[in-house]
Each structure stands twice: as structure tokens, then as C-alpha cells.
Short mmCIF file of C-alpha atoms in Angstrom, two decimals:
data_model
loop_
_atom_site.label_atom_id
_atom_site.label_comp_id
_atom_site.label_asym_id
_atom_site.label_seq_id
_atom_site.Cartn_x
_atom_site.Cartn_y
_atom_site.Cartn_z
CA MET P 1 -15.84 -3.85 45.99
CA SER P 2 -15.84 -5.59 42.61
CA ARG P 3 -12.40 -6.36 41.18
CA ASN P 4 -13.27 -7.39 37.64
CA THR P 5 -10.42 -7.23 35.13
CA TYR P 6 -11.05 -4.36 32.76
CA ALA P 7 -9.32 -2.21 30.14
CA VAL P 8 -9.73 1.54 29.70
CA TYR P 9 -9.14 2.63 26.09
CA VAL P 10 -8.32 6.22 25.11
CA ARG P 11 -7.32 7.62 21.73
CA VAL P 12 -6.36 10.99 20.22
CA SER P 13 -5.92 11.46 16.48
CA THR P 14 -3.20 14.14 16.47
CA GLU P 15 -0.35 15.27 18.68
CA LYS P 16 -1.81 18.77 19.16
CA ASP P 17 -1.70 20.04 22.74
CA GLU P 18 -5.45 20.42 23.01
CA GLN P 19 -5.97 16.82 22.00
CA ILE P 20 -3.17 15.50 24.19
CA SER P 21 -4.88 17.18 27.17
CA SER P 22 -8.10 15.37 26.22
CA VAL P 23 -6.41 12.08 27.11
CA GLU P 24 -6.67 13.03 30.76
CA ASN P 25 -10.27 14.06 30.16
CA GLN P 26 -11.09 10.64 28.69
CA ILE P 27 -9.38 8.86 31.58
CA ASP P 28 -11.22 10.96 34.18
CA ILE P 29 -14.61 10.20 32.58
CA CYS P 30 -13.90 6.46 32.53
CA ARG P 31 -12.49 6.48 36.07
CA ASN P 32 -15.57 8.30 37.35
CA TRP P 33 -17.87 5.68 35.80
CA LEU P 34 -15.79 2.80 37.21
CA GLU P 35 -15.68 4.16 40.75
CA ARG P 36 -19.40 5.03 40.73
CA ASN P 37 -20.14 1.44 39.75
CA GLY P 38 -17.97 -0.18 42.43
CA PHE P 39 -14.78 -0.92 40.50
CA VAL P 40 -11.29 -0.37 41.92
CA TRP P 41 -9.33 2.12 39.83
CA ASP P 42 -6.09 0.76 38.35
CA GLU P 43 -3.84 3.06 36.29
CA GLN P 44 -2.17 -0.01 34.77
CA CYS P 45 -5.40 -0.87 32.95
CA VAL P 46 -5.26 2.25 30.75
CA TYR P 47 -4.30 1.70 27.08
CA LYS P 48 -3.54 4.72 24.88
CA ASP P 49 -3.25 5.27 21.13
CA HIS P 50 -1.53 8.62 20.52
CA GLY P 51 -1.70 10.54 17.25
CA ILE P 52 -3.49 7.80 15.28
CA SER P 53 -6.63 8.25 13.24
CA GLY P 54 -9.69 6.30 14.27
CA THR P 55 -10.11 5.18 10.66
CA VAL P 56 -6.78 3.28 10.65
CA PHE P 57 -7.41 0.05 12.51
CA LEU P 58 -4.25 -2.05 12.11
CA GLU P 59 -1.90 0.79 13.08
CA ARG P 60 -3.56 1.28 16.48
CA HIS P 61 -1.41 -0.88 18.73
CA ALA P 62 -3.31 -0.28 21.96
CA ILE P 63 -6.66 -1.52 20.65
CA GLN P 64 -4.90 -4.48 19.03
CA LEU P 65 -3.41 -5.36 22.42
CA ILE P 66 -6.83 -5.11 24.12
CA LEU P 67 -8.34 -7.42 21.47
CA GLU P 68 -5.57 -9.95 22.08
CA LYS P 69 -6.22 -9.80 25.82
CA ALA P 70 -9.92 -10.39 25.16
CA LYS P 71 -9.13 -13.47 23.09
CA ARG P 72 -6.86 -14.79 25.85
CA LYS P 73 -9.63 -14.22 28.46
CA GLU P 74 -7.41 -11.75 30.36
CA ILE P 75 -10.12 -9.06 30.53
CA ASP P 76 -13.88 -9.20 30.95
CA MET P 77 -14.76 -5.53 30.33
CA VAL P 78 -13.55 -2.65 28.15
CA ILE P 79 -14.59 0.95 28.76
CA PHE P 80 -14.09 4.09 26.66
CA LYS P 81 -15.40 7.67 26.64
CA SER P 82 -17.37 7.35 23.38
CA ILE P 83 -17.75 5.07 20.38
CA SER P 84 -15.91 7.67 18.26
CA ARG P 85 -12.83 6.95 20.40
CA LEU P 86 -13.15 3.24 19.66
CA ALA P 87 -13.29 3.74 15.86
CA ARG P 88 -14.49 6.17 13.22
CA ASP P 89 -14.98 3.45 10.62
CA LEU P 90 -18.24 1.50 10.71
CA LYS P 91 -16.66 -1.77 9.61
CA ASP P 92 -13.86 -1.56 12.20
CA SER P 93 -16.27 -0.59 14.96
CA LEU P 94 -18.55 -3.56 14.29
CA GLU P 95 -15.62 -5.98 13.95
CA ILE P 96 -14.17 -4.84 17.30
CA ARG P 97 -17.57 -5.27 18.93
CA GLU P 98 -17.95 -8.77 17.48
CA VAL P 99 -14.59 -9.85 18.93
CA PHE P 100 -15.50 -8.54 22.38
CA ILE P 101 -18.99 -10.11 22.33
CA ALA P 102 -17.62 -13.43 21.06
CA HIS P 103 -15.26 -13.59 24.06
CA ASN P 104 -17.83 -12.43 26.65
CA VAL P 105 -16.21 -9.03 27.15
CA ARG P 106 -18.59 -6.34 28.37
CA ILE P 107 -18.51 -3.06 26.40
CA ILE P 108 -19.10 0.30 28.06
CA SER P 109 -19.33 3.60 26.17
CA VAL P 110 -19.85 6.29 28.81
CA GLU P 111 -20.91 9.18 26.58
CA GLU P 112 -23.61 7.24 24.74
CA GLY P 113 -24.65 5.36 27.87
CA TYR P 114 -24.11 2.09 26.03
CA ASP P 115 -23.68 -1.13 28.01
CA SER P 116 -23.58 -4.40 26.09
CA LEU P 117 -24.62 -6.28 29.25
CA GLN P 118 -27.93 -4.42 29.22
CA ALA P 119 -28.36 -4.06 25.45
CA GLY P 120 -27.92 -7.69 24.44
CA LYS P 121 -26.17 -9.08 21.38
CA ASN P 122 -28.60 -8.04 18.65
CA ASP P 123 -29.18 -4.40 19.58
CA MET P 124 -29.01 -1.71 16.92
CA ALA P 125 -27.89 1.13 19.19
CA PHE P 126 -24.18 0.34 18.84
CA GLU P 127 -24.51 0.09 15.04
CA LEU P 128 -26.31 3.43 14.79
CA TRP P 129 -23.81 5.24 17.01
CA SER P 130 -20.96 3.72 14.97
CA LEU P 131 -22.65 4.92 11.78
CA PHE P 132 -22.97 8.45 13.17
CA SER P 133 -19.29 8.39 14.16
CA ALA P 134 -18.20 7.21 10.69
CA GLN P 135 -20.38 9.83 9.01
CA TYR P 136 -18.85 12.57 11.18
CA SER P 137 -15.38 11.53 10.02
CA ARG P 138 -16.45 11.72 6.36
CA THR P 139 -18.16 15.09 6.89
CA LEU P 140 -15.06 16.46 8.61
CA SER P 141 -12.89 15.22 5.74
CA SER P 142 -15.17 16.92 3.20
CA SER P 143 -15.04 20.17 5.19
CA VAL P 144 -11.24 20.08 5.27
CA SER P 145 -11.10 19.36 1.52
CA ALA P 146 -13.45 22.29 0.81
CA ALA P 147 -11.30 24.63 2.92
CA LEU P 148 -8.14 23.52 1.07
CA ALA P 149 -9.85 24.00 -2.30
CA ALA P 150 -10.78 27.55 -1.29
CA LYS P 151 -7.13 28.26 -0.50
CA VAL P 152 -6.06 27.00 -3.93
CA ARG P 153 -8.68 29.18 -5.64
CA ARG P 154 -7.15 32.18 -3.86
CA GLY P 155 -3.79 31.27 -5.37
CA GLU P 156 -2.28 29.74 -2.25
CA HIS P 157 -0.23 26.54 -2.35
CA ILE P 158 -1.09 23.46 -0.29
CA GLY P 159 1.04 20.38 0.18
CA LYS P 160 4.80 19.93 -0.12
CA ILE P 161 6.87 22.73 -1.58
CA PRO P 162 8.16 21.63 -5.00
CA TYR P 163 11.82 21.92 -5.94
CA GLY P 164 12.45 25.36 -7.45
CA TYR P 165 10.03 27.19 -5.20
CA ASP P 166 9.73 28.64 -1.70
CA ARG P 167 6.46 29.28 0.11
CA VAL P 168 6.00 32.87 1.29
CA ASP P 169 2.81 33.75 3.18
CA GLY P 170 1.10 30.70 1.66
CA PHE P 171 2.01 31.55 -1.95
CA LEU P 172 4.68 29.99 -4.17
CA GLN P 173 7.68 32.16 -4.91
CA ILE P 174 10.48 31.16 -7.29
CA ASN P 175 13.78 30.11 -5.71
CA GLU P 176 16.10 31.38 -8.46
CA GLU P 177 19.01 29.06 -7.64
CA GLU P 178 16.84 25.93 -7.76
CA ALA P 179 14.80 27.28 -10.69
CA ASP P 180 17.97 27.45 -12.81
CA VAL P 181 18.48 23.74 -12.14
CA VAL P 182 14.89 23.01 -13.19
CA ARG P 183 15.35 24.92 -16.45
CA GLN P 184 18.60 23.07 -17.10
CA ILE P 185 16.87 19.70 -16.56
CA TYR P 186 14.17 20.58 -19.09
CA SER P 187 16.82 21.78 -21.56
CA TRP P 188 18.82 18.57 -21.23
CA TYR P 189 15.67 16.54 -21.73
CA VAL P 190 14.06 18.46 -24.62
CA ASN P 191 16.92 20.20 -26.44
CA ASP P 192 19.79 17.76 -25.87
CA GLY P 193 17.72 14.56 -25.90
CA TRP P 194 19.08 13.26 -22.59
CA GLY P 195 17.17 10.56 -20.70
CA PHE P 196 16.18 10.51 -17.03
CA ARG P 197 19.15 8.37 -16.02
CA ARG P 198 21.77 10.52 -17.73
CA ILE P 199 20.27 13.69 -16.21
CA THR P 200 20.30 12.05 -12.75
CA HIS P 201 23.95 11.05 -13.03
CA GLU P 202 24.93 14.52 -14.25
CA LEU P 203 23.14 16.26 -11.37
CA ASN P 204 24.87 13.99 -8.85
CA ARG P 205 28.23 14.43 -10.61
CA LEU P 206 27.88 18.21 -10.30
CA ASN P 207 26.96 17.78 -6.59
CA ILE P 208 23.69 19.68 -7.02
CA PRO P 209 21.62 18.89 -3.90
CA ALA P 210 18.05 17.67 -4.28
CA LYS P 211 15.16 19.12 -2.27
CA GLU P 212 14.89 16.55 0.53
CA LYS P 213 17.79 14.18 -0.07
CA ASN P 214 21.35 15.02 -0.95
CA LYS P 215 21.27 12.87 -4.08
CA TRP P 216 19.00 12.81 -7.11
CA GLN P 217 17.20 9.68 -8.28
CA VAL P 218 15.75 8.74 -11.65
CA THR P 219 12.21 8.85 -10.29
CA SER P 220 12.65 12.37 -8.84
CA VAL P 221 13.87 13.67 -12.21
CA GLN P 222 11.00 11.95 -13.99
CA ARG P 223 8.40 13.43 -11.61
CA LEU P 224 9.93 16.90 -11.96
CA ILE P 225 9.65 16.82 -15.75
CA GLN P 226 6.10 15.49 -15.69
CA ASN P 227 4.80 17.85 -12.97
CA PRO P 228 2.62 20.66 -14.43
CA ILE P 229 3.46 22.79 -11.38
CA TYR P 230 6.48 24.04 -13.35
CA CYS P 231 4.39 25.59 -16.12
CA GLY P 232 2.20 27.35 -13.54
CA ASP P 233 -0.65 24.83 -13.14
CA PHE P 234 -1.87 23.28 -9.91
CA ILE P 235 -3.84 20.02 -9.84
CA LEU P 236 -6.19 19.39 -6.96
CA ASN P 237 -7.65 15.97 -6.18
CA GLN P 238 -4.95 14.18 -8.14
CA PHE P 239 -4.48 11.70 -5.31
CA SER P 240 -6.70 10.38 -2.55
CA LYS P 241 -6.34 8.03 0.39
CA VAL P 242 -8.32 4.82 0.57
CA LYS P 243 -8.54 2.20 3.26
CA ALA P 244 -7.45 -1.33 2.41
CA GLU P 245 -7.07 -4.20 4.88
CA GLY P 246 -7.11 -1.88 7.89
CA LYS P 247 -4.49 0.54 6.53
CA LYS P 248 -4.60 3.70 4.47
CA LYS P 249 -2.80 3.98 1.15
CA GLN P 250 -2.56 6.69 -1.45
CA ILE P 251 -3.96 6.08 -4.93
CA ARG P 252 -3.95 8.18 -8.10
CA ASN P 253 -7.44 9.33 -9.06
CA PRO P 254 -8.66 9.06 -12.67
CA ARG P 255 -8.14 12.26 -14.70
CA GLN P 256 -11.90 12.92 -14.75
CA LYS P 257 -11.71 13.72 -11.01
CA TRP P 258 -8.78 16.11 -11.26
CA ILE P 259 -9.43 19.83 -10.71
CA VAL P 260 -6.90 21.82 -12.76
CA PHE P 261 -6.11 25.45 -11.87
CA LYS P 262 -4.29 26.89 -14.90
CA ASP P 263 -1.88 29.80 -14.39
CA HIS P 264 -2.21 29.33 -10.65
CA HIS P 265 1.26 30.68 -9.85
CA VAL P 266 4.44 31.99 -11.51
CA PRO P 267 5.89 29.30 -13.84
CA ILE P 268 9.55 28.31 -14.00
CA VAL P 269 9.43 26.98 -17.58
CA SER P 270 7.17 28.06 -20.40
CA ARG P 271 4.05 26.10 -21.20
CA THR P 272 5.51 25.37 -24.65
CA MET P 273 8.63 23.82 -23.11
CA TRP P 274 6.59 21.74 -20.66
CA GLU P 275 4.27 20.48 -23.41
CA LYS P 276 7.27 19.54 -25.57
CA ALA P 277 8.78 17.58 -22.66
CA ASN P 278 5.53 15.71 -22.14
CA SER P 279 4.51 15.24 -25.77
CA ASP P 280 3.92 11.74 -27.09
CA HIS P 281 6.69 12.30 -29.64
CA ILE P 282 9.32 12.90 -26.96
CA LYS P 283 8.01 10.03 -24.82
CA ASP P 284 8.07 7.60 -27.75
CA GLN P 285 11.67 8.54 -28.51
CA LYS P 286 12.79 7.94 -24.93
CA HIS P 287 10.50 5.13 -23.88
CA ALA P 288 12.01 1.66 -24.11
CA ILE P 289 9.82 -1.36 -23.58
CA THR P 290 10.87 -3.10 -20.37
CA PRO P 291 12.05 -6.60 -21.28
CA TRP P 292 10.53 -9.62 -19.61
CA ASN P 293 12.57 -10.67 -16.61
CA ASP P 294 12.11 -14.23 -15.35
CA LEU P 295 14.56 -13.46 -12.52
CA ARG P 296 12.82 -10.35 -11.13
CA GLY P 297 13.05 -10.12 -7.36
CA ILE P 298 15.45 -13.10 -7.23
CA CYS P 299 18.78 -11.63 -8.37
CA LYS P 300 20.34 -9.38 -5.71
CA CYS P 301 23.37 -7.10 -5.63
CA SER P 302 26.11 -8.43 -3.35
CA GLU P 303 27.09 -4.92 -2.28
CA CYS P 304 23.80 -3.30 -1.22
CA GLY P 305 21.17 -6.06 -1.43
CA CYS P 306 19.02 -4.22 -3.99
CA ASN P 307 17.40 -6.04 -6.91
CA MET P 308 19.37 -6.53 -10.10
CA VAL P 309 17.39 -5.15 -13.05
CA ILE P 310 17.74 -5.34 -16.81
CA ILE P 311 19.49 -2.46 -18.61
CA GLN P 312 19.11 -2.39 -22.37
CA SER P 313 21.93 -1.34 -24.70
CA LYS P 314 22.37 -1.30 -28.48
CA ARG P 315 25.59 -1.71 -30.41
CA LYS P 316 26.25 -1.02 -34.03
CA LEU P 317 27.67 -4.02 -35.90
CA ALA P 318 30.13 -3.99 -38.77
CA ASP P 319 27.36 -4.37 -41.35
CA GLY P 320 25.63 -1.25 -40.01
CA SER P 321 22.83 -3.10 -38.22
CA LYS P 322 22.16 -2.70 -34.52
CA LYS P 323 22.07 -5.49 -31.95
CA GLN P 324 20.34 -5.16 -28.57
CA TYR P 325 21.91 -6.45 -25.37
CA ASN P 326 20.30 -6.95 -21.96
CA TYR P 327 22.63 -6.47 -18.99
CA LEU P 328 21.97 -7.01 -15.30
CA LYS P 329 22.73 -3.93 -13.19
CA CYS P 330 22.09 -2.98 -9.57
CA SER P 331 18.85 -0.98 -9.31
CA ALA P 332 20.47 1.43 -6.81
CA TYR P 333 23.23 2.15 -9.34
CA ARG P 334 20.64 2.63 -12.07
CA ARG P 335 18.71 5.16 -9.96
CA SER P 336 21.58 7.25 -8.59
CA GLY P 337 24.86 6.30 -10.24
CA GLU P 338 28.08 4.94 -8.74
CA GLU P 339 29.00 7.81 -6.44
CA HIS P 340 25.59 8.13 -4.77
CA GLY P 341 23.95 4.76 -5.43
CA CYS P 342 25.98 1.56 -5.73
CA VAL P 343 28.79 0.07 -7.80
CA ASN P 344 28.67 -0.48 -11.55
CA HIS P 345 28.75 -4.25 -12.03
CA TYR P 346 30.94 -5.77 -14.71
CA PRO P 347 28.74 -6.28 -17.82
CA ILE P 348 26.91 -9.57 -17.37
CA PHE P 349 24.26 -10.68 -19.83
CA TYR P 350 20.80 -11.48 -18.51
CA GLU P 351 20.41 -14.38 -20.97
CA ASP P 352 23.71 -15.90 -19.78
CA VAL P 353 22.65 -15.77 -16.11
CA ARG P 354 19.24 -17.24 -16.95
CA GLN P 355 20.72 -20.13 -18.92
CA PHE P 356 23.36 -20.75 -16.23
CA LEU P 357 20.63 -21.08 -13.60
CA ILE P 358 18.54 -23.41 -15.77
CA GLU P 359 21.51 -25.72 -16.29
CA ARG P 360 22.50 -25.59 -12.62
CA LEU P 361 18.94 -26.40 -11.52
CA LYS P 362 18.71 -29.31 -13.94
CA GLU P 363 22.01 -30.62 -12.63
CA LYS P 364 21.13 -30.17 -8.95
CA GLY P 365 17.50 -31.17 -9.26
CA GLU P 366 17.54 -34.70 -10.66
CA SER P 367 16.45 -36.09 -7.29
CA ILE P 368 14.44 -33.09 -6.11
CA THR P 369 10.69 -33.52 -6.50
CA CYS P 370 8.51 -30.59 -7.46
CA ASN P 371 4.72 -30.65 -7.01
CA PHE P 372 2.67 -28.81 -9.60
CA VAL P 373 -0.90 -27.79 -8.88
CA ASN P 374 -3.26 -29.47 -11.32
CA ASP P 375 -6.12 -27.91 -13.25
CA MET P 376 -8.76 -28.99 -10.70
CA GLU P 377 -6.91 -27.27 -7.87
CA GLN P 378 -6.60 -24.08 -9.92
CA LYS P 379 -10.31 -24.22 -10.75
CA LYS P 380 -11.07 -24.59 -7.03
CA GLN P 381 -9.05 -21.48 -6.20
CA ARG P 382 -10.88 -19.49 -8.88
CA GLN P 383 -14.24 -20.60 -7.45
CA ILE P 384 -13.20 -19.60 -3.91
CA LYS P 385 -12.09 -16.19 -5.15
CA GLN P 386 -15.43 -15.66 -6.91
CA LEU P 387 -17.40 -16.69 -3.83
CA GLN P 388 -15.34 -14.38 -1.64
CA LYS P 389 -16.14 -11.52 -4.00
CA GLN P 390 -19.88 -12.31 -3.70
CA LEU P 391 -19.53 -12.49 0.08
CA LYS P 392 -17.87 -9.08 0.20
CA GLN P 393 -20.71 -7.58 -1.86
CA LEU P 394 -23.33 -9.02 0.50
CA VAL P 395 -21.53 -7.66 3.55
CA MET P 396 -21.50 -4.21 1.93
CA LYS P 397 -25.22 -4.50 1.16
CA LYS P 398 -25.86 -5.33 4.80
CA LYS P 399 -24.02 -2.19 5.89
CA ASP P 400 -25.88 -0.07 3.34
CA LEU P 401 -29.14 -1.17 4.95
CA LEU P 402 -28.30 1.01 7.93
CA ASN P 403 -28.18 4.09 5.67
CA VAL P 404 -31.53 3.15 4.12
CA LEU P 405 -33.10 2.73 7.55
CA LEU P 406 -31.52 5.95 8.81
CA GLU P 407 -32.98 7.89 5.87
CA LYS P 408 -36.38 6.34 6.70
CA LEU P 409 -36.71 4.77 3.26
CA ILE P 410 -37.78 1.47 4.82
CA SER P 411 -39.46 0.49 8.07
CA LYS P 412 -37.69 -1.27 10.92
CA GLU P 413 -39.64 -4.47 10.11
CA GLU P 414 -38.48 -4.37 6.47
CA PHE P 415 -34.95 -3.69 7.66
CA GLU P 416 -34.94 -6.72 9.98
CA GLU P 417 -36.46 -8.96 7.29
CA LYS P 418 -33.90 -7.90 4.69
CA ARG P 419 -31.02 -8.20 7.14
CA LYS P 420 -32.12 -11.73 8.08
CA GLU P 421 -32.25 -12.66 4.39
CA LEU P 422 -28.74 -11.29 3.83
CA ASP P 423 -27.44 -13.08 6.95
CA GLU P 424 -28.74 -16.40 5.63
CA HIS P 425 -27.15 -15.83 2.25
CA ILE P 426 -23.86 -14.82 3.90
CA TYR P 427 -23.95 -17.98 6.06
CA GLN P 428 -24.50 -20.15 2.97
CA LEU P 429 -21.59 -18.56 1.12
CA GLU P 430 -19.28 -18.90 4.13
CA ALA P 431 -20.21 -22.58 4.45
CA GLU P 432 -19.62 -23.12 0.74
CA ILE P 433 -16.21 -21.42 0.89
CA SER P 434 -15.25 -23.48 3.94
CA GLU P 435 -16.31 -26.75 2.30
CA LEU P 436 -14.53 -25.90 -0.93
CA SER P 437 -11.34 -24.89 0.90
CA GLN P 438 -11.16 -28.28 2.63
CA LYS P 439 -11.59 -30.22 -0.59
CA GLU P 440 -8.32 -31.65 -1.88
CA TYR P 441 -7.49 -32.90 -5.34
CA PRO P 442 -4.71 -35.34 -6.12
CA HIS P 443 -1.85 -33.97 -8.22
CA LYS P 444 -1.73 -35.21 -11.79
CA GLN P 445 2.00 -35.66 -11.58
CA ILE P 446 4.98 -35.33 -9.30
CA CYS P 447 8.13 -34.72 -11.31
CA ASN P 448 11.71 -33.73 -10.60
CA VAL P 449 13.16 -30.36 -11.47
CA GLN P 450 14.82 -31.59 -14.65
CA GLN P 451 11.51 -32.91 -15.95
CA ALA P 452 9.84 -29.63 -14.97
CA PHE P 453 12.16 -27.63 -17.20
CA GLU P 454 11.75 -30.13 -20.01
CA ALA P 455 7.96 -29.72 -19.75
CA ILE P 456 8.23 -25.96 -20.33
CA ASP P 457 9.51 -24.34 -23.52
CA SER P 458 12.20 -22.27 -21.84
CA GLU P 459 12.60 -19.98 -24.82
CA HIS P 460 9.00 -18.83 -25.01
CA ARG P 461 7.35 -19.50 -21.63
CA ASP P 462 7.44 -17.62 -18.35
CA LEU P 463 9.80 -19.35 -15.91
CA HIS P 464 9.41 -16.79 -13.13
CA GLN P 465 7.17 -18.91 -10.89
CA LEU P 466 9.41 -21.94 -11.31
CA PHE P 467 12.53 -19.91 -10.50
CA LYS P 468 10.78 -18.49 -7.41
CA LYS P 469 9.85 -21.99 -6.28
CA LEU P 470 13.40 -23.32 -6.61
CA LEU P 471 15.65 -20.32 -5.89
CA HIS P 472 15.75 -18.38 -2.64
CA GLU P 473 18.04 -15.75 -4.12
CA VAL P 474 20.88 -15.30 -6.59
CA ILE P 475 23.66 -12.98 -5.41
CA ILE P 476 25.64 -11.26 -8.16
CA HIS P 477 29.04 -9.73 -7.36
CA PRO P 478 30.55 -6.73 -9.20
CA HIS P 479 33.05 -8.83 -11.15
CA GLY P 480 30.54 -11.43 -12.30
CA LYS P 481 30.76 -14.06 -9.56
CA ILE P 482 27.36 -15.65 -8.85
CA ASP P 483 26.26 -17.23 -5.55
CA VAL P 484 23.11 -19.35 -5.76
CA VAL P 485 20.95 -19.97 -2.68
CA TYR P 486 18.44 -22.73 -3.39
CA ALA P 487 14.97 -23.01 -1.90
CA PHE P 488 15.48 -26.75 -1.43
CA ALA P 489 18.01 -28.90 0.39
CA GLU P 490 20.74 -29.92 -2.04
CA PRO P 491 21.22 -33.66 -2.56
CA GLY P 492 23.83 -34.91 -0.11
CA GLY P 493 23.76 -31.56 1.70
CA LYS P 494 22.96 -30.89 5.36
#
């Protein structure tokens, strides 16, 4: 009997019992095919992805492991129940196939009767089945969205239960204890003129528990005030999930796509109060322009490791004028206060820390060279980025051809001719990007750190990139002590 090294891949998208049981079903189907075709069954060759969507490629560890084994020549065949188990995204499905084909790994899809050994490298069957699988996923998503929209139209609530409410039989019902807190927050904000941070600190001082966490944060207070759920409105399609680099992330849709259901449920605050809280007049009064921070992401709190951020403060001088100060404070303290966040650092001026670091770097860096990319190198990077954008557009056009062929808008001959044309153009762009990437330009100058600072007007120019290049991190202690960790070996150091 043949003893080829193979991998059996199975996947279920949720942890529901009926889908978990389908794992055994997938394994049985693959085992039956293997034994009928003279292969020795090996339970150790089964790779499972549990509870992971077929549209999320990078988070599926089992398929990633199989791909790595293919690259290392550890397997020569992969078998799965159907192409929909392999992937529900056309791009991912084709990329997986390309990796297997490139490393001489045979692909078997039992349900579709697909065998890459018989089909050859340029067959369209795999692409068409992958397209059907991707389309099914989109259709299913649309059906689910339509069902959810119908629930909202009936007055039901979908999604997380907001603070101040309970869900009873699918409908929102006011939780009077939490609702009193919501009304108090709006009163502090609108009537008393308090800001998000002061409200957060007061809630934590009074030991009022938040919905999911025991402590309140500035962002949770801000979202509560800005959420129209509290004046009785529900917004559908405010967010959506998109796929980027093999992972899904949530994005905020433009307002034109929002579906607003006014007076959807019982409000906690009046519409007038909510509109006052979210009026431009109130926002302008409370909104302070975030100052430019050359040290962002570099300065860290010694106590909790969070970033140090700029806090603005104004003081009235003897002549009646006001002077603005910029302090560095721990971001955890800023969000949640001292009791629930972090410690309140001794007032330390941002400008003083910045100037201290400039002087220290000048002193330390007299013999440290710093290479600056010249204009030609920057121009090269811009050209590569532009070519990559063109390449991405061509790849998308190539995929769209399948839809055009499927809808019978063009013949198979026209499809093949157009695809060949796109392939040639893609090859040219890839060659151009490769050639451009290998081209090197000499630097115009190599200067030490002291000369670098002298070349930049430190009062008016952005020093963030230079700080990032020279400083690994700057640790600030509560009483003002500063520890500097350089990104270069100090002269005379180890």
C-alpha cells in the first residue's frame, strides 16, 4: 500500500455542537477517500481549526502549519472535505493553492471531486469553486444582516447591552440604578461643565462600578455621552468588519451608510439634554487641541509601563493673563485616576524633558554616526509604493474577470486573452519593483548626532523620527527622576 506523507485538514467556524460533530464527519469522508485510494490511515496527520471563520486566514493556525510543512517538503498531499473548508475567501483560497502547487503538493477536495494531479496547474475548476464558496459566505452574511435589521425594526435590541439598560425578552428595559448614574454624568457634563476626566475620577472616587470593568475610564465616559442610545435612538450599520492582511478589523462606516431608528426604545435622558451634550458649542468649550509631542511612544511610566502623555494646564498670572503649561503624566493615571489607574507623577514640564534629552544626546553623540536617507532614496520608496498600488489594482482586476465570466458577459476565449494580458502587465510591474528595490543610492552625508540636531531647527521642526532613531525609551519616575535607554552603544560602553 502507498505510504505517501499527507495532511488531512478540517475546519469548523463556530463552537456549536452541531458543527463540532461535523469535524468527525469531515475526517470520515477524507479517511474513506484515502483508504479507497490505497493510503494508510494515520490519525496523526489530521489538522484541525476549531471555531475560526474561513475568511480569516492568518488566525487559522492549522492551515498555517500545513503550509509550513509544504514549504519544508514534509508533505506531498493535502486532502479536505470541500474547498469551503479550505477557505471562504477567494484571495486566500488561490494563495493557498499557489503555495501547494509551487511545492509539488497534491490537492484533493473530496466533495468537488477536485484533484490537482489530474487537473493540471492552469485549470479553472478550483478558481470557480473558490468563487462559489466566497459568494456563499457573502450571501450568508447579507442574510444574517437582514435578519438582524428586521429585529431592530420590531424594536428589539441587538449587540452589547449598554450601561443603564437590561435586556428583557430581546427588548431594552431601563435599569433604574444605572440610569441614575447616566443622568448624573450628563448633568455633570452639561450643567456643571465638567470634562470627561473629572467625571471619570469622580465616578471612581464614589466607587460606582462600570458595566464590564470595576473602574471607569475616560473613553467609556466619552462614549456614553456621545451614544444616541441614551436618547432612545438606535443606529444600525454604524460599524462593519473588513479584512486587511489576512485579519478582520472593525471600522466605522461613513454617516451616509448609517440606518437610524429614532425613538426605538425608552430613553434615559431627554433628546434636548443629549443634543446639548453633543452640540458644537459644548464640544468647542471642552475640546483642547492636543499639543505636538516629539516624545510620543518613547517616554514610559516607571510604575506601570504605560506611555507618558501631555496634560495641558493654565495658570493665571499676576497681571491677569493666563499662561499654558504642558506636563507629562502617565496615560493610565489620566484615564482612571490614582486609585484605579496609576500614580500621579510630580509635575514635570514636557519642554524641560525634551530639552534635557536634546542636550544629553548632543553630549553623548559626538562620536556616534547617524545615516540620513537622501532625497533619491526617498523618491525610490515613493515610486515603489506607487507601483505596488498599481499592482494591487491589476490583481483585483484579474479576480473580477471571474465574475464577468461567471455572469457570461464575455466568452472563455476573451477571458483567457484578457487574463494573459493582465498576467504580462503584472509580471512587468513585479520585475520593475524588484529592480527598483535592489537599486541603492549613496547617502549625501553621514553626520554625528550633534550635527544632526544642529541641522534641524529644534524649535520649529518635528524631532520625533530623530528621537525614535536614537532613543529606545525614556523612563520617568514619579518624583521626576529620568532613566534614558539609548538605541546606540554609548561611547566607551560595553
